[in-house]
């Protein structure tokens, strides 16, 4: 298995390009199941998770023409099953459920398994679809969903603003009969991107960007061309990277709009971020100080930035309290950061980070999820000596050309094969 070797202690300077948002690209690809016509997506990142979603669409009988960052999805659905072998690689596979059911009246999707960052059930997806008239059974590890004729509109109140449930129900509602309301909907920008594309395909969605989406179902959707928004989590990760290692970088194509909570915390910690015509410019200003943050649904501080911000706090001066409210078990990076000399204690949903006010020390480390893995890369950038990050496949799921992008900004980082 490949590993990443980092020799720490070099400030980052230079520029790198931000790719399209993984978490927008995945539901947008699933939306290709909603029409017979061609859906052309631009600015698709090259990532393992994108390949997994592509496999699911191919499995359903669709054709995909990928040319660099462009992907044209089309063809007829010949199979309505998402097999375990593919779904187990990525929880977001469940996003094909709503579109398949709405379009074909049936879908058989493997239940995503347990996950390193908590139990992560899909009950809200299933309850919403049942309210829209679906008959749902769980059998042999599969979700078996059926509806006679079309799904119908419903007023769905989500008890928690789940991102995936909002997306699945939104896609299903576009082809349902009548009006669907999704109240307490998640407001993540990736949902707005999905809704904008669905409207370009002929859907009638209003309330985009709010926590109340109203969808008037239509009989069919048509093709469209849509450019995916820039990845705010990739952007935020590199903002934390420059904070950890010092220096200054320009993130081409990066946008501040969807990162307000992170940029505010970074400013308090001592990392200046400025939006320029060329992208987001960031510079570490002198000493770093501890700042408390709590993860929340958008527009709060993103859970997907929690581990990277913790790596930053580990090298700051003073204490920071980091509270995780979205996932129940998302502190797996803590023992690994501590092996590198960080001083972090977890109690329940909060971690107290006593910043060491200087460099950590390099060590072999590994992590069990994507954002935790990248937080160890950041810690390695700021550490004395060598850090080896094992289980690189997590990084390949969500960070395009991570090694190349960081090398281009002066980091001493390489991928070791085998
Ligand atoms: C999406 C993102 C992920 C991000 C997360 C929260 C994608 C592909 N992934 O994941 O990167 O960390 O949003 O911002 O966009 N829950 C239930 N029942 C459900 C659904 C969710 O209890 O039916 C719970 C989950 O266990 C979790 C919380 O709700 O504790 C948040 O999950 P959700 O917002 O659904 O996240 P995902 O869509 O899985």
CSV table of C-alpha atoms and ligand atoms in Angstrom, one decimal:
chain,number,residue,atom,x,y,z
A,1,UNK,CA,0.0,0.0,0.0
A,2,UNK,CA,1.3,3.5,-0.9
A,3,UNK,CA,2.4,5.8,1.9
A,4,UNK,CA,3.2,9.5,2.0
A,5,UNK,CA,6.5,10.8,3.3
A,6,UNK,CA,6.8,14.4,4.6
A,7,UNK,CA,9.9,16.2,5.7
A,8,UNK,CA,8.4,19.0,7.9
A,9,UNK,CA,9.5,22.5,8.7
A,10,UNK,CA,9.2,24.3,5.3
A,11,UNK,CA,6.8,27.2,4.9
A,12,UNK,CA,4.4,27.0,2.0
A,13,UNK,CA,4.8,29.6,-0.7
A,14,UNK,CA,3.2,29.7,-4.2
A,15,UNK,CA,-0.1,28.9,-5.7
A,16,UNK,CA,-2.3,25.9,-6.4
A,17,UNK,CA,-5.6,25.3,-8.1
A,18,UNK,CA,-8.8,24.3,-6.3
A,19,UNK,CA,-10.8,21.5,-7.9
A,20,UNK,CA,-14.5,20.9,-8.2
A,21,UNK,CA,-16.4,19.9,-5.1
A,22,UNK,CA,-16.4,16.2,-4.5
A,23,UNK,CA,-19.6,16.4,-2.3
A,24,UNK,CA,-21.4,18.3,-5.1
A,25,UNK,CA,-20.1,16.1,-7.9
A,26,UNK,CA,-21.4,12.9,-6.3
A,27,UNK,CA,-25.1,13.8,-6.0
A,28,UNK,CA,-24.9,15.6,-9.4
A,29,UNK,CA,-23.7,12.4,-11.1
A,30,UNK,CA,-26.5,10.5,-9.4
A,31,UNK,CA,-28.9,13.1,-10.9
A,32,UNK,CA,-27.8,11.7,-14.3
A,33,UNK,CA,-30.2,8.8,-13.5
A,34,UNK,CA,-33.2,11.2,-13.6
A,35,UNK,CA,-33.2,11.8,-17.3
A,36,UNK,CA,-32.8,9.9,-20.6
A,37,UNK,CA,-31.0,12.8,-22.1
A,38,UNK,CA,-27.3,13.8,-21.6
A,39,UNK,CA,-26.2,15.5,-18.4
A,40,UNK,CA,-22.9,17.1,-19.0
A,41,UNK,CA,-20.9,18.0,-15.8
A,42,UNK,CA,-17.9,20.2,-15.9
A,43,UNK,CA,-15.2,20.7,-13.3
A,44,UNK,CA,-15.4,17.1,-12.0
A,45,UNK,CA,-12.5,16.3,-9.7
A,46,UNK,CA,-10.3,13.2,-10.3
A,47,UNK,CA,-10.9,11.2,-7.2
A,48,UNK,CA,-11.5,7.6,-6.1
A,49,UNK,CA,-15.0,8.5,-4.9
A,50,UNK,CA,-15.9,9.8,-8.3
A,51,UNK,CA,-14.8,6.5,-9.9
A,52,UNK,CA,-17.1,4.7,-7.4
A,53,UNK,CA,-20.1,6.8,-8.4
A,54,UNK,CA,-19.2,6.2,-12.0
A,55,UNK,CA,-19.2,2.4,-11.4
A,56,UNK,CA,-22.7,2.7,-9.9
A,57,UNK,CA,-24.0,4.5,-13.0
A,58,UNK,CA,-22.3,2.0,-15.3
A,59,UNK,CA,-23.9,-0.8,-13.3
A,60,UNK,CA,-27.3,0.8,-13.9
A,61,UNK,CA,-26.6,0.7,-17.6
A,62,UNK,CA,-25.7,4.3,-18.2
A,63,UNK,CA,-22.8,5.4,-20.4
A,64,UNK,CA,-20.2,7.9,-19.2
A,65,UNK,CA,-17.9,9.8,-21.5
A,66,UNK,CA,-15.1,11.3,-19.4
A,67,UNK,CA,-12.7,13.8,-20.9
A,68,UNK,CA,-10.5,15.3,-18.3
A,69,UNK,CA,-12.8,17.3,-16.0
A,70,UNK,CA,-15.8,16.9,-18.1
A,71,UNK,CA,-18.2,14.0,-17.9
A,72,UNK,CA,-21.2,13.3,-20.1
A,73,UNK,CA,-23.8,11.0,-18.6
A,74,UNK,CA,-26.5,9.4,-20.7
A,75,UNK,CA,-28.2,6.3,-21.9
A,76,UNK,CA,-30.9,4.0,-20.6
A,77,UNK,CA,-31.3,2.4,-17.2
A,78,UNK,CA,-31.2,-1.3,-17.6
A,79,UNK,CA,-30.7,-2.3,-14.0
A,80,UNK,CA,-31.9,-0.8,-10.7
A,81,UNK,CA,-29.5,-2.3,-8.3
A,82,UNK,CA,-26.5,-0.8,-6.4
A,83,UNK,CA,-24.5,-3.9,-5.3
A,84,UNK,CA,-22.8,-4.3,-2.0
A,85,UNK,CA,-19.4,-4.6,-3.7
A,86,UNK,CA,-19.5,-1.0,-4.8
A,87,UNK,CA,-21.6,0.6,-2.0
A,88,UNK,CA,-19.2,-0.6,0.7
A,89,UNK,CA,-16.5,1.6,-0.8
A,90,UNK,CA,-18.5,4.8,-0.3
A,91,UNK,CA,-21.5,5.7,1.8
A,92,UNK,CA,-22.6,8.3,-0.7
A,93,UNK,CA,-23.6,5.5,-3.0
A,94,UNK,CA,-27.0,5.6,-1.3
A,95,UNK,CA,-27.6,8.8,-3.3
A,96,UNK,CA,-28.7,6.6,-6.3
A,97,UNK,CA,-31.7,5.4,-4.3
A,98,UNK,CA,-34.0,8.4,-4.7
A,99,UNK,CA,-33.3,8.9,-8.4
A,100,UNK,CA,-33.6,5.2,-9.3
A,101,UNK,CA,-36.9,4.9,-7.4
A,102,UNK,CA,-38.4,8.1,-8.8
A,103,UNK,CA,-37.4,7.2,-12.4
A,104,UNK,CA,-38.0,3.4,-12.5
A,105,UNK,CA,-40.4,2.8,-9.6
A,106,UNK,CA,-38.0,0.4,-8.0
A,107,UNK,CA,-34.5,0.3,-6.6
A,108,UNK,CA,-32.4,-2.2,-4.7
A,109,UNK,CA,-29.5,-0.6,-3.0
A,110,UNK,CA,-27.1,-2.2,-0.6
A,111,UNK,CA,-27.2,-0.8,2.9
A,112,UNK,CA,-24.1,1.2,3.5
A,113,UNK,CA,-22.2,-0.5,6.4
A,114,UNK,CA,-21.0,1.0,9.6
A,115,UNK,CA,-18.5,3.7,9.2
A,116,UNK,CA,-15.3,4.8,11.0
A,117,UNK,CA,-16.9,8.1,12.0
A,118,UNK,CA,-20.0,6.8,13.7
A,119,UNK,CA,-23.0,4.7,13.0
A,120,UNK,CA,-24.4,7.0,10.2
A,121,UNK,CA,-27.8,5.4,9.5
A,122,UNK,CA,-29.9,6.2,6.4
A,123,UNK,CA,-33.3,6.2,8.3
A,124,UNK,CA,-34.1,9.7,7.3
A,125,UNK,CA,-33.6,8.9,3.6
A,126,UNK,CA,-36.0,5.9,3.9
A,127,UNK,CA,-38.7,7.6,6.0
A,128,UNK,CA,-38.9,10.5,3.6
A,129,UNK,CA,-39.2,8.2,0.6
A,130,UNK,CA,-41.9,6.2,2.5
A,131,UNK,CA,-43.8,9.4,3.0
A,132,UNK,CA,-43.7,9.9,-0.7
A,133,UNK,CA,-45.4,6.6,-1.2
A,134,UNK,CA,-42.6,4.1,-1.4
A,135,UNK,CA,-42.8,0.7,0.0
A,136,UNK,CA,-39.5,0.0,1.7
A,137,UNK,CA,-38.2,-3.3,3.0
A,138,UNK,CA,-34.8,-4.2,4.4
A,139,UNK,CA,-33.7,-7.7,3.3
A,140,UNK,CA,-30.4,-9.4,3.1
A,141,UNK,CA,-28.5,-6.2,3.7
A,142,UNK,CA,-30.3,-4.4,0.9
A,143,UNK,CA,-32.8,-1.6,0.8
A,144,UNK,CA,-35.7,-2.8,-1.4
A,145,UNK,CA,-37.8,0.2,-2.5
A,146,UNK,CA,-40.8,0.1,-4.8
A,147,UNK,CA,-43.7,2.3,-5.8
A,148,UNK,CA,-46.7,1.6,-8.0
A,149,UNK,CA,-46.7,4.4,-10.6
A,150,UNK,CA,-45.1,7.6,-9.5
A,151,UNK,CA,-44.0,8.8,-6.1
A,152,UNK,CA,-46.3,11.5,-4.7
A,153,UNK,CA,-45.5,14.8,-3.1
A,154,UNK,CA,-45.3,15.0,0.7
A,155,UNK,CA,-44.5,17.5,3.5
A,156,UNK,CA,-41.3,16.1,5.0
A,157,UNK,CA,-39.9,17.6,8.2
A,158,UNK,CA,-36.4,16.3,8.8
A,159,UNK,CA,-35.6,15.9,12.5
A,160,UNK,CA,-32.0,16.8,11.7
A,161,UNK,CA,-30.7,18.6,8.6
A,162,UNK,CA,-29.0,15.6,7.0
A,163,UNK,CA,-27.1,16.5,3.8
A,164,UNK,CA,-27.5,13.1,2.1
A,165,UNK,CA,-31.2,12.8,3.1
A,166,UNK,CA,-32.0,16.3,1.7
A,167,UNK,CA,-30.2,15.4,-1.6
A,168,UNK,CA,-31.9,12.0,-2.0
A,169,UNK,CA,-35.4,13.4,-1.3
A,170,UNK,CA,-34.8,16.5,-3.4
A,171,UNK,CA,-33.9,14.3,-6.4
A,172,UNK,CA,-36.8,11.9,-5.9
A,173,UNK,CA,-39.3,14.8,-5.5
A,174,UNK,CA,-38.4,16.3,-8.9
A,175,UNK,CA,-40.2,13.5,-10.6
A,176,UNK,CA,-42.9,12.9,-8.0
A,177,UNK,CA,-46.6,13.8,-8.6
A,178,UNK,CA,-47.5,17.1,-6.9
A,179,UNK,CA,-45.7,19.2,-4.4
A,180,UNK,CA,-43.1,18.2,-1.9
A,181,UNK,CA,-41.8,20.3,0.9
A,182,UNK,CA,-38.6,19.5,2.7
A,183,UNK,CA,-38.5,21.4,5.9
A,184,UNK,CA,-35.4,21.7,8.1
A,185,UNK,CA,-33.5,20.8,5.0
A,186,UNK,CA,-29.7,21.0,5.1
A,187,UNK,CA,-28.4,24.2,3.5
A,188,UNK,CA,-24.9,23.1,2.5
A,189,UNK,CA,-23.8,24.9,-0.7
A,190,UNK,CA,-23.4,21.5,-2.5
A,191,UNK,CA,-27.2,21.1,-2.2
A,192,UNK,CA,-27.7,24.5,-3.8
A,193,UNK,CA,-25.5,23.4,-6.6
A,194,UNK,CA,-27.5,20.2,-7.1
A,195,UNK,CA,-30.8,22.1,-7.0
A,196,UNK,CA,-29.5,24.6,-9.6
A,197,UNK,CA,-28.6,21.8,-11.9
A,198,UNK,CA,-31.9,20.0,-11.4
A,199,UNK,CA,-33.7,23.3,-12.3
A,200,UNK,CA,-31.6,23.5,-15.4
A,201,UNK,CA,-32.8,20.0,-16.2
A,202,UNK,CA,-36.4,21.2,-16.0
A,203,UNK,CA,-37.2,20.6,-12.3
A,204,UNK,CA,-39.2,23.2,-10.3
A,205,UNK,CA,-37.4,23.8,-7.1
A,206,UNK,CA,-37.8,26.9,-5.0
A,207,UNK,CA,-36.3,28.0,-1.6
A,208,UNK,CA,-32.8,27.1,-2.8
A,209,UNK,CA,-30.2,28.0,-0.1
A,210,UNK,CA,-32.9,28.0,2.6
A,211,UNK,CA,-34.0,25.3,5.1
A,212,UNK,CA,-37.3,24.9,3.3
A,213,UNK,CA,-37.2,23.5,-0.2
A,214,UNK,CA,-40.4,23.3,-2.3
A,215,UNK,CA,-40.5,21.0,-5.2
A,216,UNK,CA,-43.3,20.8,-7.8
A,217,UNK,CA,-42.8,17.4,-9.5
A,218,UNK,CA,-42.6,17.2,-13.3
A,219,UNK,CA,-43.2,14.2,-15.5
A,220,UNK,CA,-39.8,14.2,-17.0
A,221,UNK,CA,-36.4,16.0,-16.8
A,222,UNK,CA,-34.2,16.8,-19.8
A,223,UNK,CA,-30.4,17.2,-20.3
A,224,UNK,CA,-28.3,20.1,-19.2
A,225,UNK,CA,-24.7,21.3,-18.8
A,226,UNK,CA,-23.6,22.3,-15.4
A,227,UNK,CA,-20.2,23.4,-13.9
A,228,UNK,CA,-19.6,22.1,-10.4
A,229,UNK,CA,-18.7,24.7,-7.7
A,230,UNK,CA,-15.2,24.8,-6.2
A,231,UNK,CA,-14.4,22.5,-3.3
A,232,UNK,CA,-14.8,24.5,-0.1
A,233,UNK,CA,-13.3,21.7,2.0
A,234,UNK,CA,-10.2,21.3,-0.2
A,235,UNK,CA,-9.9,25.1,0.0
A,236,UNK,CA,-10.2,25.1,3.8
A,237,UNK,CA,-7.7,22.3,4.1
A,238,UNK,CA,-5.0,24.3,2.2
A,239,UNK,CA,-5.9,27.4,4.3
A,240,UNK,CA,-5.1,25.3,7.4
A,241,UNK,CA,-2.0,24.0,5.7
A,242,UNK,CA,-0.5,27.5,5.4
A,243,UNK,CA,-1.5,28.2,8.9
A,244,UNK,CA,0.3,25.1,10.2
A,245,UNK,CA,3.5,25.5,8.2
A,246,UNK,CA,3.6,29.3,7.8
A,247,UNK,CA,4.2,31.2,4.6
A,248,UNK,CA,1.7,32.5,2.1
A,249,UNK,CA,-0.3,30.9,-0.7
A,250,UNK,CA,-2.8,31.7,-3.4
A,251,UNK,CA,-5.6,29.2,-3.9
A,252,UNK,CA,-6.7,29.7,-7.5
A,253,UNK,CA,-10.5,29.3,-8.0
A,254,UNK,CA,-11.0,29.2,-4.2
A,255,UNK,CA,-13.9,31.2,-2.8
A,256,UNK,CA,-14.5,32.7,0.6
A,257,UNK,CA,-18.3,32.8,0.2
A,258,UNK,CA,-19.0,29.3,1.6
A,259,UNK,CA,-16.2,29.3,4.2
A,260,UNK,CA,-17.2,32.2,6.5
A,261,UNK,CA,-17.2,30.2,9.8
A,262,UNK,CA,-13.7,28.7,9.1
A,263,UNK,CA,-12.2,32.0,7.8
A,264,UNK,CA,-13.4,33.8,11.0
A,265,UNK,CA,-11.8,31.2,13.2
A,266,UNK,CA,-8.6,31.3,11.1
A,267,UNK,CA,-8.5,35.1,11.5
A,268,UNK,CA,-8.8,34.8,15.3
A,269,UNK,CA,-6.0,32.2,15.3
A,270,UNK,CA,-3.6,34.3,13.2
A,271,UNK,CA,-4.2,33.2,9.6
A,272,UNK,CA,-5.2,36.1,7.3
A,273,UNK,CA,-7.4,35.2,4.4
A,274,UNK,CA,-8.3,37.6,1.6
A,275,UNK,CA,-10.4,37.2,-1.5
A,276,UNK,CA,-8.7,38.5,-4.6
A,277,UNK,CA,-9.6,38.4,-8.3
A,278,UNK,CA,-7.2,35.4,-8.8
A,279,UNK,CA,-8.5,33.4,-5.8
A,280,UNK,CA,-8.1,33.2,-2.1
A,281,UNK,CA,-4.9,34.5,-0.7
A,282,UNK,CA,-3.8,33.3,2.8
A,283,UNK,CA,-0.8,34.2,5.0
A,284,UNK,CA,0.1,33.3,8.5
A,285,UNK,CA,0.6,36.4,10.6
A,286,UNK,CA,3.2,35.8,13.4
A,287,UNK,CA,2.1,33.6,16.2
A,288,UNK,CA,-0.8,31.2,16.2
A,289,UNK,CA,-3.3,31.3,19.1
A,290,UNK,CA,-5.9,28.8,20.3
A,291,UNK,CA,-9.5,29.4,19.2
A,292,UNK,CA,-12.6,27.3,20.3
A,293,UNK,CA,-14.8,26.0,17.6
A,294,UNK,CA,-17.9,23.8,17.4
A,295,UNK,CA,-19.0,21.9,14.3
A,296,UNK,CA,-22.6,22.6,13.1
A,297,UNK,CA,-24.7,22.1,10.0
A,298,UNK,CA,-24.0,24.8,7.4
A,299,UNK,CA,-23.4,27.7,7.7
A,300,UNK,CA,-21.7,26.7,11.0
A,301,UNK,CA,-18.2,25.4,11.2
A,302,UNK,CA,-18.0,22.3,9.0
A,303,UNK,CA,-17.3,18.9,10.5
A,304,UNK,CA,-15.2,18.1,7.4
A,305,UNK,CA,-12.8,20.8,8.6
A,306,UNK,CA,-12.6,19.8,12.2
A,307,UNK,CA,-9.5,17.5,12.0
A,308,UNK,CA,-7.5,19.9,9.9
A,309,UNK,CA,-8.3,22.8,12.3
A,310,UNK,CA,-7.3,20.6,15.2
A,311,UNK,CA,-3.8,20.0,13.6
A,312,UNK,CA,-3.5,23.8,13.4
A,313,UNK,CA,-4.5,24.2,17.1
A,314,UNK,CA,-2.1,21.5,18.1
A,315,UNK,CA,0.8,23.8,17.1
A,316,UNK,CA,-0.7,27.1,18.3
A,317,UNK,CA,-0.1,28.8,21.7
A,318,UNK,CA,-2.7,28.3,24.3
A,319,UNK,CA,-5.7,26.1,24.5
A,320,UNK,CA,-8.6,25.4,22.1
A,321,UNK,CA,-11.7,23.5,22.7
A,322,UNK,CA,-13.0,21.7,19.6
A,323,UNK,CA,-16.6,20.3,19.9
A,324,UNK,CA,-18.0,17.8,17.4
A,325,UNK,CA,-21.8,17.8,17.2
A,326,UNK,CA,-22.4,16.2,13.8
A,327,UNK,CA,-20.7,12.8,14.1
A,328,UNK,CA,-20.4,10.7,17.3
A,329,UNK,CA,-16.9,9.3,16.8
A,330,UNK,CA,-14.9,11.8,14.7
A,331,UNK,CA,-11.7,12.1,16.9
A,332,UNK,CA,-9.7,9.2,15.5
A,333,UNK,CA,-6.9,11.6,14.5
A,334,UNK,CA,-6.4,12.5,18.2
A,335,UNK,CA,-4.2,9.6,19.3
A,336,UNK,CA,-2.2,9.9,16.1
A,337,UNK,CA,-1.6,13.6,16.6
A,338,UNK,CA,-0.6,12.9,20.2
A,339,UNK,CA,1.9,10.4,18.9
A,340,UNK,CA,3.5,13.3,17.1
A,341,UNK,CA,3.7,15.3,20.3
A,342,UNK,CA,0.4,17.1,20.4
A,343,UNK,CA,-1.4,17.5,23.7
A,344,UNK,CA,-5.0,16.7,23.1
A,345,UNK,CA,-7.6,15.2,25.5
A,346,UNK,CA,-11.0,14.1,24.4
A,347,UNK,CA,-14.0,14.1,26.8
A,348,UNK,CA,-17.3,13.1,25.2
A,349,UNK,CA,-17.9,15.3,22.1
A,350,UNK,CA,-15.2,17.8,23.0
A,351,UNK,CA,-11.4,17.8,22.6
A,352,UNK,CA,-9.2,20.1,24.6
A,353,UNK,CA,-6.1,21.0,22.6
A,354,UNK,CA,-3.2,22.4,24.6
A,355,UNK,CA,-1.2,23.9,21.8
A,356,UNK,CA,2.5,23.2,22.0
A,357,UNK,CA,3.4,26.6,20.6
A,358,UNK,CA,5.9,25.1,18.1
A,359,UNK,CA,6.6,22.1,16.0
A,360,UNK,CA,5.4,18.6,16.5
A,361,UNK,CA,7.7,15.7,15.9
A,362,UNK,CA,7.5,13.5,12.9
A,363,UNK,CA,6.3,9.9,13.3
A,364,UNK,CA,4.7,7.0,11.3
A,365,UNK,CA,0.9,7.5,11.6
A,366,UNK,CA,-2.3,6.4,10.0
A,367,UNK,CA,-5.9,7.4,10.0
A,368,UNK,CA,-9.2,5.8,9.3
A,369,UNK,CA,-11.0,8.4,7.3
A,370,UNK,CA,-10.4,11.1,4.7
A,371,UNK,CA,-10.3,14.3,6.8
A,372,UNK,CA,-8.4,12.6,9.6
A,373,UNK,CA,-5.8,11.4,7.2
A,374,UNK,CA,-5.2,14.9,5.7
A,375,UNK,CA,-5.0,16.4,9.2
A,376,UNK,CA,-2.0,14.1,9.8
A,377,UNK,CA,-0.4,15.4,6.5
A,378,UNK,CA,-0.8,18.9,7.8
A,379,UNK,CA,0.7,18.0,11.2
A,380,UNK,CA,3.6,16.5,9.2
A,381,UNK,CA,4.2,19.7,7.4
A,382,UNK,CA,4.8,21.4,10.7
A,383,UNK,CA,6.8,18.6,12.4
A,384,UNK,CA,10.5,18.2,12.9
A,385,UNK,CA,11.9,15.3,11.0
A,386,UNK,CA,10.0,12.8,8.9
A,387,UNK,CA,6.3,11.8,9.0
A,388,UNK,CA,5.0,8.8,7.2
A,389,UNK,CA,1.2,8.7,6.6
A,390,UNK,CA,0.0,5.2,5.9
A,391,UNK,CA,-3.3,4.2,4.3
A,392,UNK,CA,-3.1,6.8,1.5
A,393,UNK,CA,-6.2,5.4,-0.1
A,394,UNK,CA,-8.3,7.6,2.2
A,395,UNK,CA,-6.6,10.7,0.8
A,396,UNK,CA,-7.2,9.5,-2.8
A,397,UNK,CA,-10.9,9.4,-2.1
A,398,UNK,CA,-11.1,13.1,-1.6
A,399,UNK,CA,-7.9,15.1,-2.4
A,400,UNK,CA,-6.9,15.5,-6.0
A,401,UNK,CA,-3.1,15.6,-6.6
A,402,UNK,CA,-2.4,16.4,-3.0
A,403,UNK,CA,1.3,15.6,-3.2
A,404,UNK,CA,1.7,17.6,-6.4
A,405,UNK,CA,-0.2,20.6,-5.2
A,406,UNK,CA,1.8,20.8,-1.9
A,407,UNK,CA,5.1,20.1,-3.7
A,408,UNK,CA,4.3,23.0,-6.0
A,409,UNK,CA,4.2,25.3,-2.9
A,410,UNK,CA,7.5,24.1,-1.6
A,411,UNK,CA,6.6,21.3,0.7
A,412,UNK,CA,8.9,18.3,0.9
A,413,UNK,CA,6.3,15.6,0.4
A,414,UNK,CA,6.4,12.4,-1.7
A,415,UNK,CA,4.4,9.3,-2.4
A,416,UNK,CA,6.1,6.1,-1.6
A,417,UNK,CA,4.8,3.2,-3.8
A,418,UNK,CA,4.1,-0.3,-2.6
B,1,LIG,C1,-22.3,14.6,4.0
B,1,LIG,C2,-20.9,14.7,3.4
B,1,LIG,C3,-19.8,14.6,4.5
B,1,LIG,C4,-20.1,15.5,5.7
B,1,LIG,C5,-21.5,15.4,6.2
B,1,LIG,C6,-21.9,16.4,7.2
B,1,LIG,C7,-21.2,14.0,1.2
B,1,LIG,C8,-20.9,13.0,0.1
B,1,LIG,N1,-20.7,13.7,2.4
B,1,LIG,O1,-22.4,13.3,4.5
B,1,LIG,O2,-18.6,14.8,3.9
B,1,LIG,O3,-19.2,15.2,6.7
B,1,LIG,O4,-22.4,15.6,5.1
B,1,LIG,O5,-21.6,17.7,6.7
B,1,LIG,O6,-21.8,15.1,0.9
B,1,LIG,N2,-28.0,10.8,10.0
B,1,LIG,C9,-29.0,10.0,10.6
B,1,LIG,N3,-29.9,9.4,9.7
B,1,LIG,C10,-29.9,9.6,8.4
B,1,LIG,C11,-28.8,10.4,7.8
B,1,LIG,C12,-27.9,11.0,8.7
B,1,LIG,O7,-29.0,9.8,11.8
B,1,LIG,O8,-30.7,9.1,7.6
B,1,LIG,C13,-27.0,11.4,10.9
B,1,LIG,C14,-25.6,10.8,10.7
B,1,LIG,O9,-25.4,9.6,11.4
B,1,LIG,C15,-24.7,11.9,11.1
B,1,LIG,C16,-25.5,13.2,10.8
B,1,LIG,O10,-26.8,12.8,10.7
B,1,LIG,O11,-24.5,11.8,12.5
B,1,LIG,C17,-25.0,13.9,9.6
B,1,LIG,O12,-25.1,13.1,8.5
B,1,LIG,P1,-25.4,13.7,7.0
B,1,LIG,O13,-25.6,15.2,7.1
B,1,LIG,O14,-26.5,12.9,6.4
B,1,LIG,O15,-24.1,13.4,6.3
B,1,LIG,P2,-23.8,12.7,4.9
B,1,LIG,O16,-24.8,13.1,3.9
B,1,LIG,O17,-23.6,11.2,5.2
